[in-house]
Tab-separated table of C-alpha atoms in Angstrom:
chain	number	residue	atom	x	y	z
N	229	MET	CA	-21.319	-12.433	6.575
N	230	ILE	CA	-18.875	-11.334	9.518
N	231	ILE	CA	-19.561	-11.592	13.629
N	232	ARG	CA	-17.526	-9.188	15.259
N	233	ASN	CA	-15.739	-10.308	17.882
N	234	LYS	CA	-17.716	-7.712	20.774
N	235	LEU	CA	-20.673	-9.877	19.721
N	236	SER	CA	-19.714	-12.975	19.949
N	237	LEU	CA	-18.929	-12.452	23.694
N	238	LEU	CA	-21.858	-11.106	24.451
N	239	VAL	CA	-23.851	-14.412	23.104
N	240	ILE	CA	-20.955	-16.689	24.740
N	241	PHE	CA	-22.624	-14.187	28.251
N	242	PHE	CA	-25.765	-15.409	27.567
N	243	PHE	CA	-25.377	-18.679	27.175
N	244	ALA	CA	-23.742	-18.660	30.626
N	245	GLY	CA	-26.152	-16.385	32.208
N	246	CYS	CA	-28.359	-18.803	32.522
N	247	SER	CA	-27.282	-19.464	35.837
N	248	LEU	CA	-26.403	-16.113	36.619
N	249	SER	CA	-30.106	-14.219	36.648
N	250	PRO	CA	-31.793	-14.299	39.392
N	251	GLY	CA	-35.247	-12.477	39.928
N	252	MET	CA	-37.456	-13.345	36.787
N	253	HIS	CA	-39.778	-16.524	36.992
N	254	MET	CA	-42.491	-18.268	34.779
N	255	GLU	CA	-46.020	-18.977	36.421
N	256	THR	CA	-47.311	-22.041	34.085
N	257	LYS	CA	-49.033	-25.120	34.149
N	258	SER	CA	-47.100	-27.998	32.668
N	259	SER	CA	-47.491	-27.776	28.972
N	260	TRP	CA	-46.732	-25.609	26.028
N	261	ALA	CA	-50.527	-26.262	25.441
N	262	ASP	CA	-51.653	-24.224	28.222
N	263	ASP	CA	-53.769	-21.012	27.681
N	264	GLU	CA	-51.874	-19.134	30.249
N	265	LYS	CA	-47.687	-18.250	30.293
N	266	TYR	CA	-46.139	-15.921	31.973
N	267	VAL	CA	-42.780	-14.661	32.616
N	268	PHE	CA	-42.190	-11.507	35.126
N	269	ILE	CA	-39.414	-9.342	34.195
N	270	ASP	CA	-37.966	-7.775	36.855
N	271	SER	CA	-36.460	-4.318	34.904
N	272	LEU	CA	-40.322	-3.872	33.707
N	273	GLY	CA	-42.256	-4.932	36.829
N	274	LYS	CA	-44.245	-6.699	35.295
N	275	LYS	CA	-45.091	-10.340	33.715
N	276	ILE	CA	-44.964	-10.962	29.816
N	277	ARG	CA	-47.274	-13.582	28.141
N	278	LEU	CA	-45.741	-16.141	26.547
N	279	VAL	CA	-47.503	-17.002	23.039
N	280	ASP	CA	-47.135	-19.895	20.650
N	281	ILE	CA	-46.848	-19.085	16.996
N	282	SER	CA	-50.038	-20.945	16.081
N	283	GLU	CA	-52.223	-18.446	17.204
N	284	THR	CA	-50.639	-15.552	15.536
N	285	LEU	CA	-50.223	-17.249	12.023
N	286	ASP	CA	-51.240	-14.744	9.232
N	287	SER	CA	-51.798	-16.354	5.465
N	288	SER	CA	-52.593	-13.433	3.884
N	289	TYR	CA	-49.141	-11.843	5.031
N	290	LYS	CA	-47.320	-12.575	2.690
N	291	THR	CA	-49.225	-11.491	-0.212
N	292	ASN	CA	-50.241	-8.129	1.297
N	293	TYR	CA	-46.556	-7.046	2.492
N	294	PHE	CA	-45.080	-3.567	1.548
N	295	TYR	CA	-41.848	-2.824	2.890
N	296	ARG	CA	-42.078	0.719	4.255
N	297	ILE	CA	-38.572	2.975	3.681
N	298	GLY	CA	-36.582	3.816	6.735
N	299	VAL	CA	-33.846	5.880	7.836
N	300	GLY	CA	-30.725	4.542	6.249
N	301	ASP	CA	-32.052	3.202	3.339
N	302	GLN	CA	-30.757	4.111	-0.154
N	303	ILE	CA	-33.070	4.791	-2.546
N	304	SER	CA	-31.600	4.780	-6.225
N	305	VAL	CA	-33.746	7.199	-8.687
N	306	THR	CA	-33.474	7.762	-12.327
N	307	VAL	CA	-35.137	9.844	-14.660
N	308	TRP	CA	-35.719	9.229	-18.191
N	309	GLY	CA	-36.231	11.289	-21.260
N	310	LEU	CA	-34.367	14.169	-20.427
N	311	PRO	CA	-30.684	13.257	-20.213
N	312	GLU	CA	-29.772	17.517	-20.275
N	313	THR	CA	-31.151	17.376	-16.968
N	314	PHE	CA	-30.803	13.976	-15.239
N	315	PRO	CA	-27.598	12.121	-17.238
N	316	ILE	CA	-28.248	8.540	-17.091
N	317	VAL	CA	-25.198	7.086	-15.472
N	318	ASN	CA	-24.206	3.947	-13.826
N	319	ALA	CA	-26.740	3.199	-11.101
N	320	GLY	CA	-24.588	1.642	-9.155
N	321	LEU	CA	-22.602	4.350	-8.305
N	322	ASP	CA	-22.515	5.382	-4.660
N	323	GLN	CA	-23.012	8.939	-5.959
N	324	ASN	CA	-26.536	8.254	-7.579
N	325	LEU	CA	-27.961	6.845	-4.299
N	326	ARG	CA	-29.600	9.080	-2.228
N	327	ARG	CA	-29.552	8.180	1.712
N	328	VAL	CA	-32.754	8.670	3.858
N	329	ASP	CA	-31.589	11.283	6.817
N	330	SER	CA	-32.263	10.915	10.013
N	331	ASN	CA	-35.296	12.802	9.824
N	332	GLY	CA	-36.836	10.561	7.087
N	333	ASN	CA	-36.192	12.408	4.132
N	334	ILE	CA	-34.285	12.839	0.761
N	335	PHE	CA	-33.224	15.400	-1.575
N	336	TYR	CA	-33.816	15.716	-4.677
N	337	PRO	CA	-33.217	17.691	-7.459
N	338	TYR	CA	-35.945	20.026	-8.482
N	339	ALA	CA	-38.355	18.234	-6.043
N	340	GLY	CA	-36.498	19.727	-2.871
N	341	LEU	CA	-36.654	17.547	0.049
N	342	VAL	CA	-38.760	14.764	-0.599
N	343	ARG	CA	-40.558	12.575	3.267
N	344	ALA	CA	-39.213	8.881	2.309
N	345	GLU	CA	-39.901	7.401	5.742
N	346	GLY	CA	-42.645	4.981	6.704
N	347	LYS	CA	-43.743	5.218	2.306
N	348	THR	CA	-43.644	2.253	-0.131
N	349	GLN	CA	-41.460	2.345	-3.429
N	350	ASP	CA	-44.498	3.203	-5.322
N	351	GLU	CA	-45.752	5.784	-3.076
N	352	LEU	CA	-42.489	7.865	-2.478
N	353	ARG	CA	-41.805	7.123	-6.739
N	354	SER	CA	-45.005	9.128	-6.816
N	355	ASP	CA	-44.299	11.846	-4.818
N	356	ILE	CA	-41.182	12.615	-6.618
N	357	THR	CA	-43.245	12.411	-10.122
N	358	VAL	CA	-45.958	14.814	-8.868
N	359	ARG	CA	-43.372	17.407	-7.778
N	360	LEU	CA	-40.905	17.052	-11.206
N	361	SER	CA	-44.552	17.348	-12.937
N	362	ARG	CA	-44.184	21.061	-12.057
N	363	TYR	CA	-41.632	22.077	-13.956
N	364	PHE	CA	-41.480	19.191	-16.143
N	365	ASN	CA	-43.866	17.388	-18.972
N	366	ASN	CA	-44.840	14.104	-17.920
N	367	PRO	CA	-40.877	12.921	-16.326
N	368	GLN	CA	-40.957	9.204	-16.206
N	369	LEU	CA	-38.978	8.352	-13.042
N	370	ASP	CA	-37.734	5.205	-12.151
N	371	LEU	CA	-37.047	4.063	-8.666
N	372	SER	CA	-36.178	1.295	-6.357
N	373	ILE	CA	-34.440	1.048	-3.164
N	374	ALA	CA	-31.020	-0.193	-3.590
N	375	ARG	CA	-29.881	-0.904	0.094
N	376	PHE	CA	-31.986	-1.879	3.031
N	377	ASN	CA	-30.293	-0.423	6.211
N	378	SER	CA	-33.147	0.775	8.338
N	379	GLN	CA	-35.122	-2.786	10.022
N	380	LYS	CA	-33.274	-5.829	10.837
N	381	ILE	CA	-33.998	-8.889	12.796
N	382	PHE	CA	-31.160	-10.950	14.983
N	383	VAL	CA	-30.592	-14.929	15.536
N	384	LEU	CA	-29.319	-15.783	18.556
N	385	GLY	CA	-28.452	-19.430	20.634
N	386	GLU	CA	-28.032	-22.522	19.495
N	387	VAL	CA	-28.236	-21.915	15.922
N	388	THR	CA	-25.425	-22.731	13.605
N	389	ARG	CA	-24.142	-18.832	12.638
N	390	PRO	CA	-25.388	-16.071	15.082
N	391	ILE	CA	-26.238	-13.349	12.668
N	392	LYS	CA	-27.880	-10.225	11.796
N	393	LEU	CA	-30.267	-10.139	8.983
N	394	ASN	CA	-31.748	-6.800	6.882
N	395	ILE	CA	-35.443	-6.711	5.993
N	396	GLU	CA	-35.716	-6.425	2.257
N	397	ASP	CA	-38.697	-6.542	0.064
N	398	ILE	CA	-39.848	-9.784	0.557
N	399	PRO	CA	-40.478	-10.624	3.997
N	400	ILE	CA	-38.639	-13.168	6.229
N	401	SER	CA	-40.197	-15.778	7.671
N	402	LEU	CA	-39.169	-17.446	11.077
N	403	SER	CA	-38.051	-20.712	9.427
N	404	ASP	CA	-36.565	-18.255	6.214
N	405	ALA	CA	-34.137	-16.923	9.632
N	406	ILE	CA	-33.458	-20.402	11.219
N	407	GLY	CA	-31.921	-21.165	7.296
N	408	GLU	CA	-29.725	-18.321	7.156
N	409	SER	CA	-28.364	-19.102	10.495
N	410	PHE	CA	-27.838	-22.794	8.769
N	411	GLY	CA	-30.556	-24.039	11.013
N	412	LEU	CA	-29.996	-25.435	14.461
N	413	ASN	CA	-27.304	-26.545	16.199
N	414	THR	CA	-28.084	-30.487	16.212
N	415	ASN	CA	-25.689	-31.248	19.400
N	416	THR	CA	-26.554	-28.770	21.716
N	417	SER	CA	-30.551	-26.384	20.511
N	418	ALA	CA	-33.114	-27.370	22.169
N	419	ALA	CA	-35.195	-26.790	19.316
N	420	SER	CA	-38.579	-27.311	21.431
N	421	GLU	CA	-37.638	-23.806	22.503
N	422	VAL	CA	-37.479	-21.455	20.484
N	423	PHE	CA	-38.711	-17.977	20.935
N	424	ILE	CA	-39.209	-14.375	19.559
N	425	ILE	CA	-38.910	-11.793	21.501
N	426	ARG	CA	-40.763	-8.526	19.914
N	427	GLN	CA	-40.916	-5.167	21.095
N	428	GLY	CA	-43.558	-4.027	19.191
N	429	ARG	CA	-44.553	-0.977	17.565
N	430	LEU	CA	-44.568	2.549	19.701
N	431	LYS	CA	-45.247	2.219	23.302
N	432	ASP	CA	-46.800	-1.693	22.849
N	433	GLU	CA	-45.659	-4.167	25.496
N	434	PRO	CA	-43.116	-6.473	24.611
N	435	ILE	CA	-44.162	-9.956	23.701
N	436	ILE	CA	-42.155	-13.487	23.464
N	437	PHE	CA	-43.435	-15.972	20.660
N	438	HIS	CA	-42.457	-19.949	21.261
N	439	ALA	CA	-42.240	-21.901	19.043
N	440	ASN	CA	-41.677	-25.841	19.225
N	441	LEU	CA	-39.596	-27.065	16.286
N	442	LYS	CA	-39.522	-30.456	16.870
N	443	THR	CA	-42.753	-31.428	15.310
N	444	PRO	CA	-43.496	-31.173	11.545
N	445	SER	CA	-46.492	-28.772	12.302
N	446	GLY	CA	-43.892	-26.178	13.906
N	447	PHE	CA	-42.208	-26.679	10.974
N	448	PHE	CA	-45.004	-25.681	8.729
N	449	GLU	CA	-46.290	-22.109	11.579
N	450	ALA	CA	-42.340	-21.504	11.240
N	451	GLY	CA	-42.652	-20.788	7.675
N	452	ASN	CA	-46.012	-19.004	8.342
N	453	PHE	CA	-44.621	-16.792	11.010
N	454	PHE	CA	-43.134	-13.363	9.901
N	455	LEU	CA	-40.618	-11.150	11.560
N	456	ILE	CA	-40.863	-7.783	12.173
N	457	ASN	CA	-37.828	-4.715	12.239
N	458	ASN	CA	-35.736	-5.882	15.707
N	459	ASP	CA	-37.450	-8.757	16.437
N	460	ILE	CA	-34.892	-11.221	18.172
N	461	VAL	CA	-34.971	-15.176	17.625
N	462	TYR	CA	-33.353	-17.049	20.452
N	463	VAL	CA	-32.684	-20.720	20.583
N	464	ASN	CA	-32.322	-22.096	23.901
N	465	SER	CA	-29.822	-24.855	24.377
N	466	SER	CA	-30.519	-28.546	25.762
N	467	SER	CA	-28.492	-28.120	28.577
N	468	THR	CA	-30.256	-24.725	30.415
N	469	ALA	CA	-33.484	-25.825	32.439
N	470	ARG	CA	-34.091	-22.519	33.005
N	471	TRP	CA	-34.581	-20.661	29.762
N	472	ASN	CA	-36.230	-18.218	31.080
N	473	LYS	CA	-33.077	-16.553	33.232
N	474	VAL	CA	-31.818	-16.237	30.018
N	475	ILE	CA	-34.285	-14.197	27.991
N	476	SER	CA	-34.242	-12.024	30.768
N	477	GLN	CA	-30.856	-10.728	29.010
N	478	PHE	CA	-32.723	-9.042	26.480
N	479	PHE	CA	-34.348	-6.837	28.694
N	480	PRO	CA	-34.663	-3.690	29.003
N	481	PHE	CA	-35.425	-4.279	25.124
N	482	SER	CA	-33.351	-0.668	23.814
N	483	THR	CA	-29.972	-1.454	25.620
N	484	PHE	CA	-30.404	-5.221	24.486
N	485	LEU	CA	-30.592	-4.093	20.737
N	486	ASN	CA	-28.046	-1.258	20.780
N	487	SER	CA	-25.425	-3.617	22.806
N	488	ILE	CA	-25.809	-6.535	19.872
N	489	ASP	CA	-26.047	-4.002	16.822
N	490	ASN	CA	-22.203	-5.131	16.002
N	491	LEU	CA	-23.357	-7.536	13.689
N	492	THR	CA	-23.118	-7.023	10.329
N	493	THR	CA	-23.706	-8.757	6.617
N	494	ASP	CA	-21.432	-9.622	3.625
């Protein structure tokens, strides 16, 4: 995993920003167990509620999860039994891959432009098979996602290694993400102050989730809280009294994502 210099400087800026970002405050009671917890973000002109991850756990999420293809994903397609038209070559070669274009389509011979974005692997395989059936008898098609590029999450703050992770066909839990970053920094992290900043789908309101990884129940909950595209996991520093000032640096959300997209994976 490679972290470019620009991103490293940005992460350092966030740590320093805990004392530099006025205009944000938290309305809360005395503990994380209280129901009503808000932060007010000036750039949005509204309050955002903090939600404990225990309120959102869904034990069926993992078994019901299907990866949806997105722009930038690369698809490998193999047609069996028609070697003259569709020769079988090394599937690992880039020329055999179809990249989902900015319009959400891929091109495949005799099938033409096929909508891929938003479909599962099986749905796309079925669509191309139907199209090829117009020209070939009972085409046998194998399709897989060779490279997952369209969806990602970010792990920042007091972890051993800040990273960007691509979401693949197996869902990523909060504990998975923390593990991929080699865990919390044992010297500087506030394990009780782990936050997940989520923009939401379409025009949904942003939301901030809170996890307390100092407790056994918190570890269990983290394993059952699953991350979605563009989630930002932020682990606060034990020396930061005003964590909410640091979190204010993540908004406007889209601007922040553009600035940290220099994180790359091996």
